[in-house]
Coordinates of C-alpha atoms in Angstrom, one line a residue:
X1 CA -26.2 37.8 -4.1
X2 CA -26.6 34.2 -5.2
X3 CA -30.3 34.7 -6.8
X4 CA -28.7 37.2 -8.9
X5 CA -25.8 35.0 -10.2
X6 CA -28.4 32.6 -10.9
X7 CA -30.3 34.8 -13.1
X8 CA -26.9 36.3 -14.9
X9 CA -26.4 32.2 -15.9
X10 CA -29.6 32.4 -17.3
X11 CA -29.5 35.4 -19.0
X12 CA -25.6 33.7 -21.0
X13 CA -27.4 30.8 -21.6
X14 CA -29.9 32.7 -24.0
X15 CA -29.5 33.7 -27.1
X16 CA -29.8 37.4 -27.9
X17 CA -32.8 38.4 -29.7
X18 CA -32.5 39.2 -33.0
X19 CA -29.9 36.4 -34.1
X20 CA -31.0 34.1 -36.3
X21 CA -30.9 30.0 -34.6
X22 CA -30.1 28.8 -38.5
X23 CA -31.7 27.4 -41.5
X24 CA -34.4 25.1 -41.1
X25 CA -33.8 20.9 -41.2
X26 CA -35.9 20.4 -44.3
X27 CA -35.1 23.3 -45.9
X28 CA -31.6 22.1 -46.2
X29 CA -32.8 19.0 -48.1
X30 CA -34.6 21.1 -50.4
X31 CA -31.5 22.8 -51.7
X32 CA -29.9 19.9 -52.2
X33 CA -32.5 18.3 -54.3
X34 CA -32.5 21.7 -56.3
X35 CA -28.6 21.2 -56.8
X36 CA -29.0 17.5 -58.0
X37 CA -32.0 18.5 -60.5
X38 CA -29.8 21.2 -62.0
X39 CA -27.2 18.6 -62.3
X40 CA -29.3 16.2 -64.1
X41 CA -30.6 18.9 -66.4
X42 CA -27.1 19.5 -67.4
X43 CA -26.4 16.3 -68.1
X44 CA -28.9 15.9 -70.4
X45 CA -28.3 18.6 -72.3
X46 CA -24.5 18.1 -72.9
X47 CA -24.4 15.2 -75.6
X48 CA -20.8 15.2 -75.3
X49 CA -20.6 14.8 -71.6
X50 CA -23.0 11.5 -71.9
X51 CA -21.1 9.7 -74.8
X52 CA -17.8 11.0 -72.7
X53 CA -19.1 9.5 -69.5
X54 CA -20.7 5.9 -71.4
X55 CA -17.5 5.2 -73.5
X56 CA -15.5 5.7 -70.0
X57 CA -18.1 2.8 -68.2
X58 CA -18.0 0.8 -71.5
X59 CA -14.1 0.9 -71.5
X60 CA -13.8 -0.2 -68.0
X61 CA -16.4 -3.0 -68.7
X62 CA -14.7 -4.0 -71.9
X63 CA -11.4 -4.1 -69.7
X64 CA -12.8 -6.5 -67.0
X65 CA -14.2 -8.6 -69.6
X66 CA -11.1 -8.9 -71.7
X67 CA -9.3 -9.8 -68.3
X68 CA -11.8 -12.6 -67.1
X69 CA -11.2 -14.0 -71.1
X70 CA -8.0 -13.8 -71.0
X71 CA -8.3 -15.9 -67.4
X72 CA -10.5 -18.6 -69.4
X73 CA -7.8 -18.7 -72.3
X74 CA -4.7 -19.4 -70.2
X75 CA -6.7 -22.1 -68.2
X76 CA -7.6 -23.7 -71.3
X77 CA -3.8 -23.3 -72.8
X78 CA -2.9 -25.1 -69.8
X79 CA -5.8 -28.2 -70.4
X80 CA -4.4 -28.3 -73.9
X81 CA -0.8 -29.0 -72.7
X82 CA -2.2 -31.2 -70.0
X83 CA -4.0 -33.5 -73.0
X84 CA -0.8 -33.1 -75.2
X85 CA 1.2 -34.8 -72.5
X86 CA -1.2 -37.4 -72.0
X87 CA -1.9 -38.1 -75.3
X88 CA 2.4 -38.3 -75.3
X89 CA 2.3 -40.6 -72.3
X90 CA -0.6 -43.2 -74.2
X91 CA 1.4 -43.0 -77.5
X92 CA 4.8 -44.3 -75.3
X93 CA 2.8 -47.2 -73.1
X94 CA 0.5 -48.4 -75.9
X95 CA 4.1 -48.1 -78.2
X96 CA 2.8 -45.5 -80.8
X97 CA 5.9 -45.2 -83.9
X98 CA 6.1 -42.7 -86.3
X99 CA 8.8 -41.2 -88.1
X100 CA 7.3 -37.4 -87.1
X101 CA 8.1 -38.6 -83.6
X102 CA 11.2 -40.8 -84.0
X103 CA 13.5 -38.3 -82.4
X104 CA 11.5 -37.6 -79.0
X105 CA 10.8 -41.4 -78.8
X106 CA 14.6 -42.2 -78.8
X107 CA 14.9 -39.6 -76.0
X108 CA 12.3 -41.1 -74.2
X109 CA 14.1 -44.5 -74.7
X110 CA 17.5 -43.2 -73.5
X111 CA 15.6 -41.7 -69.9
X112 CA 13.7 -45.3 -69.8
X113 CA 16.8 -46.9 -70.0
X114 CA 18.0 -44.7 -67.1
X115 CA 15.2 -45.3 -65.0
X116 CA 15.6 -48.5 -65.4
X117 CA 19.6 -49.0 -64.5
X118 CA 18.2 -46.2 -61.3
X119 CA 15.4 -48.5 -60.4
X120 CA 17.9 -51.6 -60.2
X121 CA 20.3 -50.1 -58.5
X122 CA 17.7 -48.7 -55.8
X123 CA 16.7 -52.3 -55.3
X124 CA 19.9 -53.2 -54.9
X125 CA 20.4 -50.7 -52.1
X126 CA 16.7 -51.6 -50.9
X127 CA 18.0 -55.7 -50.3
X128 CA 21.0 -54.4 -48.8
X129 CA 19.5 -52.2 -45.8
X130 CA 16.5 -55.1 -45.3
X131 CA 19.8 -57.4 -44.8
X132 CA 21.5 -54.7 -42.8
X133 CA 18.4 -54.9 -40.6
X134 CA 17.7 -58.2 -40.3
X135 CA 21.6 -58.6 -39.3
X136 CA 21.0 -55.6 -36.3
X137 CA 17.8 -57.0 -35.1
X138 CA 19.9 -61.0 -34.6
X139 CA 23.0 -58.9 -33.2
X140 CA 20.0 -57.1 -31.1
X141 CA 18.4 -59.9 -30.1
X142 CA 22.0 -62.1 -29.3
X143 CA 23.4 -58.8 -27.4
X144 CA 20.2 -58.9 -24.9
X145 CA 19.9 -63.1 -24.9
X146 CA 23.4 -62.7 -23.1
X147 CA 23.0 -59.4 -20.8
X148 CA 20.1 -61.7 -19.3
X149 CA 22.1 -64.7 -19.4
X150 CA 24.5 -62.9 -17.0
X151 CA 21.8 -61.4 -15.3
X152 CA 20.5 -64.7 -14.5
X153 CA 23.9 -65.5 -13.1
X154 CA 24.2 -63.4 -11.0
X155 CA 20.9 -62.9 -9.5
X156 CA 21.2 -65.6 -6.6
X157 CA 24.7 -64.3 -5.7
X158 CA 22.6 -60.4 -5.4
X159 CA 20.2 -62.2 -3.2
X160 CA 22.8 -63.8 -1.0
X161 CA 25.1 -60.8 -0.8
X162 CA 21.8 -58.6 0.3
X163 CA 20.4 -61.7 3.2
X164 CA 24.5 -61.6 4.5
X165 CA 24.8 -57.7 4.7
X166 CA 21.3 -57.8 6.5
X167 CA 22.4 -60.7 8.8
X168 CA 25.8 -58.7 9.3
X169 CA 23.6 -55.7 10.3
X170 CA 21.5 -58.0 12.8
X171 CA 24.8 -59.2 14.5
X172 CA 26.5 -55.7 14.8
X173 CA 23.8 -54.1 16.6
X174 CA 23.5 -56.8 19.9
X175 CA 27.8 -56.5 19.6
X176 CA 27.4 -52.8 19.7
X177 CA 24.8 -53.6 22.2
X178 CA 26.9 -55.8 24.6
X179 CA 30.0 -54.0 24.0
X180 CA 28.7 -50.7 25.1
X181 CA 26.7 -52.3 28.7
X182 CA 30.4 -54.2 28.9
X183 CA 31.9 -50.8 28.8
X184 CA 28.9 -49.6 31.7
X185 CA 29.2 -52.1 34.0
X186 CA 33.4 -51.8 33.9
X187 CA 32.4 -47.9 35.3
X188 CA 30.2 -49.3 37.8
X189 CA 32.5 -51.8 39.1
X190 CA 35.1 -49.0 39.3
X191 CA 32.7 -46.6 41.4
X192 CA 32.5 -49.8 43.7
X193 CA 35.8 -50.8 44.5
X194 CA 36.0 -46.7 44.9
X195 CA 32.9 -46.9 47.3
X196 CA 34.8 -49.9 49.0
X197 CA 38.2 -48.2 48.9
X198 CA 36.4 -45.0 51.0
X199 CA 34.6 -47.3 53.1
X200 CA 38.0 -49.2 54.9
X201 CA 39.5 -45.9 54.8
X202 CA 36.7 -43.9 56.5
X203 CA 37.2 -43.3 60.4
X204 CA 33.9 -42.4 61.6
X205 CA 32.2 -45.4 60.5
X206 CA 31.5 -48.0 63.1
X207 CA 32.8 -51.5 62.9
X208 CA 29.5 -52.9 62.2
X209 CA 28.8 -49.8 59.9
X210 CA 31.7 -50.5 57.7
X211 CA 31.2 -54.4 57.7
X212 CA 27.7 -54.0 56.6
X213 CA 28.8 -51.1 53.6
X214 CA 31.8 -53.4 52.2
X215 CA 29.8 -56.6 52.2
X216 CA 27.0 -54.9 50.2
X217 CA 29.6 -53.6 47.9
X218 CA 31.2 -56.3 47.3
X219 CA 28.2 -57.8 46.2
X220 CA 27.4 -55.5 44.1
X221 CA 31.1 -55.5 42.6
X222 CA 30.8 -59.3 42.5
X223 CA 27.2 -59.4 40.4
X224 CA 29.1 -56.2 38.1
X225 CA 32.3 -58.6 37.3
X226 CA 29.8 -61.5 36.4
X227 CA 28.2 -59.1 34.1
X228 CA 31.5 -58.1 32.8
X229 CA 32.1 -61.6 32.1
X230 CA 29.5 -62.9 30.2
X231 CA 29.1 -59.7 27.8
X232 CA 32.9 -60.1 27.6
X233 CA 32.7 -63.8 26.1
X234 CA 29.5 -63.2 24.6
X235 CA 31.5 -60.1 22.5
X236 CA 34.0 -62.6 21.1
X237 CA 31.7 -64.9 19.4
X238 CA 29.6 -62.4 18.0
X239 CA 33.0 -60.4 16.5
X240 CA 33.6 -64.0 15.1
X241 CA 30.4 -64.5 13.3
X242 CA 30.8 -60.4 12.0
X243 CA 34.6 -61.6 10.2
X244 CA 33.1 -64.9 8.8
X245 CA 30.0 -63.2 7.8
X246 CA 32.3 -60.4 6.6
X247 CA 34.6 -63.2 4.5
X248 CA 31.4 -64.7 3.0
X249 CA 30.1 -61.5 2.0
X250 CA 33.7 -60.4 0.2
X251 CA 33.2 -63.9 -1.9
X252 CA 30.0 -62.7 -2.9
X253 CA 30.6 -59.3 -3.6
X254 CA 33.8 -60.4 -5.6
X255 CA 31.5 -63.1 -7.7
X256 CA 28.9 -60.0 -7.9
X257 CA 31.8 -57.8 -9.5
X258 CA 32.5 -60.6 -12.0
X259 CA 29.3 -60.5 -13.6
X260 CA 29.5 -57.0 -13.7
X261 CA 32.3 -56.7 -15.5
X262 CA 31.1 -59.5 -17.9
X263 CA 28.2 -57.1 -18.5
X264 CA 29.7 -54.2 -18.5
X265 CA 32.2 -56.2 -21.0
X266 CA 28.9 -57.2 -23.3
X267 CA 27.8 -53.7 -23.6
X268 CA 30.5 -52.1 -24.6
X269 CA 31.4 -54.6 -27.6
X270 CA 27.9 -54.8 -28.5
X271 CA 27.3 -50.5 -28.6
X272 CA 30.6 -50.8 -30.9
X273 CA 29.3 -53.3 -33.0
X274 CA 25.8 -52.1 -33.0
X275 CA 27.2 -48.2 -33.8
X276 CA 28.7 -49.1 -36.9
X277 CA 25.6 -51.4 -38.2
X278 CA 23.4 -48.3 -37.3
X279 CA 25.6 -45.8 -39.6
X280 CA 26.0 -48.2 -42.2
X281 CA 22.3 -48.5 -42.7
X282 CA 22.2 -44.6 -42.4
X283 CA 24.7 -43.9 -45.3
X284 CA 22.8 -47.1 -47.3
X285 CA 19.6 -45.0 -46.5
X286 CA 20.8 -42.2 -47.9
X287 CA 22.2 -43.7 -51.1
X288 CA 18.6 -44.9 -51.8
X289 CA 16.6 -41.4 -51.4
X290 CA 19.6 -39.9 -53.6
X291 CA 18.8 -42.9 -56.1
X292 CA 14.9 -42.0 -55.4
X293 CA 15.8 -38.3 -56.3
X294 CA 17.8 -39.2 -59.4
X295 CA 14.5 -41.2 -61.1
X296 CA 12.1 -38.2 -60.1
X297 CA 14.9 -35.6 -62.4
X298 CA 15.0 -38.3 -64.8
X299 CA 10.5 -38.6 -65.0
X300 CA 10.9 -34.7 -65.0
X301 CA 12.6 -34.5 -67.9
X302 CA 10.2 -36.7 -69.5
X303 CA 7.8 -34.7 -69.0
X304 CA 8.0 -31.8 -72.1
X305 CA 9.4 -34.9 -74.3
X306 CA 5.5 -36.5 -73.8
X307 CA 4.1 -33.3 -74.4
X308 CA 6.3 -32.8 -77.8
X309 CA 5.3 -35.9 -78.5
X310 CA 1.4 -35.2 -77.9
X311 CA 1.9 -31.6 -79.9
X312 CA 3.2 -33.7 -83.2
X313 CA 0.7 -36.3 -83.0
X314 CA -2.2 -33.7 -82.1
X315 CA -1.1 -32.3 -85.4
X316 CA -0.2 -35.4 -87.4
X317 CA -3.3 -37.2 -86.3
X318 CA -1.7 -40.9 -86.3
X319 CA -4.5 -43.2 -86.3
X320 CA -4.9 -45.4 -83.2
X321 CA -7.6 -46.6 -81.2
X322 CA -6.6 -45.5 -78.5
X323 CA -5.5 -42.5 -78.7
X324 CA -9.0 -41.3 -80.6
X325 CA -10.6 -40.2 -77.1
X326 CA -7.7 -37.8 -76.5
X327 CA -7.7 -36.1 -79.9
X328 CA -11.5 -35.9 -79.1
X329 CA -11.0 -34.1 -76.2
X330 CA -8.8 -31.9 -77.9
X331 CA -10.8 -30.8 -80.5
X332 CA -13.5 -29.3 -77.7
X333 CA -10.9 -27.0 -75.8
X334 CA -9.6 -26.2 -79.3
X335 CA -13.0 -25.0 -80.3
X336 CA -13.2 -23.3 -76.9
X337 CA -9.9 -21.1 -77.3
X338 CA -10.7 -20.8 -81.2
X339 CA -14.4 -18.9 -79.3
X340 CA -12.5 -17.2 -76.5
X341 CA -9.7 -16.0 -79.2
X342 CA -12.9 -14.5 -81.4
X343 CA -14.2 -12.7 -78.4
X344 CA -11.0 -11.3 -77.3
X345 CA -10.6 -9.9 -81.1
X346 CA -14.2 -8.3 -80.9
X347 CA -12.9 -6.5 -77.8
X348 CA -10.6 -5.0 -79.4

């Protein structure tokens, strides 16, 4: 059963005879070459199709050439504005008069004149903030000269108040110390005389038993109260030395908090003073970049009376030496949009 559902596979996988497998690769590409011949035939034939299909392509190139013209002529409008303005801004420096530019020069004048009272007053403001600094940088410089001053001060009292709370520390721990083997010893002595107590008290012990217990115990007890003793006066002195240690380091601490509060004293009039400086010079600051934007308005609207001035004089011609290399220059983008104008014309 499996060989025969191998050959039914094989027998699906072929085609039946008689059905064609399709048109050949190459003779695809001939029919297409046939359709494109017949196509070129009937182009040539049809005059009207060819001048149809040549005035569309010349159109479009006439188009993009009128465009990339009209590019060049605007660039060139712009040159010849440019060298109006410039020739406007020579005529004003080298102090060009004429009475065909009387009325733009008198403009001119009044926005000088404006400048001018803007540029005075901006150095005005200018001295003021270099004086403002100058006076922040002393109050600066005074401020810190007396911080340290105090600083200065204070430093050996710092240094004593840390060597006395050290020494404090160094005395507390042996009173601790003593204090607490004081405390011992006290128990010990108490477990004696308890020892002793049992001892007298005790009837089975022998007489030479209870002799030889008490007498050992009370040498013990008598070695523990000698102990006692000498951590007991030894506690005293050291609780002296903690109070005058204790008294010296109060001084110190209160000498300490005296400089503090001198610094502390400093600062705060200084940040006051220094504050106010700091938003003076701000506001001053800002009085000059409102002055700087006042003379860039005023230069702006200079700028269209220099070109009127270069368009009149362009046309006038007013001789001057000077001013010969502009009207030079001139003269060649003229010629160039007088060319570009003619082609655009032609295109038409």
């Amino acid at each position: 059963m499996c060989h025969n559902w191998g050959v039914d596979a094989t027998l699906q996988t072929q085609p039946p005879s008689g059905v064609p497998e399709g048109l050949p690769f190459w003779l695809l590409w001939f029919l297409l070459c046939v359709i494109l011949l017949l196509i070129v035939f009937i182009f040539l034939r049809d005059k009207d199709l060819r001048r149809r299909i040549s005035a569309f392509l010349s159109g479009a190139r006439r188009h993009m050439l009128r465009l990339r013209l009209q590019v060049k002529l605007k660039k060139e409008n712009e040159k010849k504005a440019g060298l109006w303005r410039e020739l406007g801004k020579l005529a004003w420096k080298e102090d060009v008069r004429a009475p065909c530019i009387e009325e733009e020069c008198g403009k001119l004048s009044g926005l000088e004149q404006e400048i001018g009272r803007h540029q005075k007053t901006w150095h005005d403001v200018f001295s003021r903030i270099e004086v403002l600094g100058r006076e922040h940088e002393a109050a600066l410089e005074r401020f810190r000269a007396l911080v340290s001053e105090q600083e200065e001060a204070r430093r050996p009292h710092q240094e004593e108040m840390l060597a006395l709370a050290n020494k404090k520390k160094e005395i507390l721990d042996p009173l601790e110390a003593s204090l607490r083997e004081a405390e011992a010893a006290e128990a010990q002595v108490r477990a004696v005389e308890k020892d002793v107590r049992n001892a007298e008290e005790n009837p089975k012990l022998n007489e030479a038993d209870r002799t030889a217990r008490l007498d050992k115990a009370r040498d013990k007890a008598a070695s523990l109260a000698g102990l006692v003793r000498a951590l007991r006066e030894k506690a005293p002195l050291l609780q002296e030395e903690r109070y005058r240690l204790e008294r010296r380091l109060e001084e110190v601490e209160g000498r300490v908090r005296v400089f503090n509060a001198a610094i502390h004293r400093i600062e705060e009039e200084y940040r006051e003073r220094l504050q106010v400086r700091e938003k003076e010079i701000r506001e001053w600051q800002k009085a000059k970049a409102l002055i700087q934007d006042k003379i860039v308005d005023v230069k702006r609207l200079m700028e269209p009376l220099f070109k009127n001035v270069g368009r009149i004089l362009d046309e006038a011609r007013i001789g001057h030496e000077d001013l010969a290399v502009v009207y030079f220059q001139i003269d060649g983008v003229n010629k160039t949009i007088a060319d570009l104008e003619d082609r655009l014309e032609h295109l038409k």
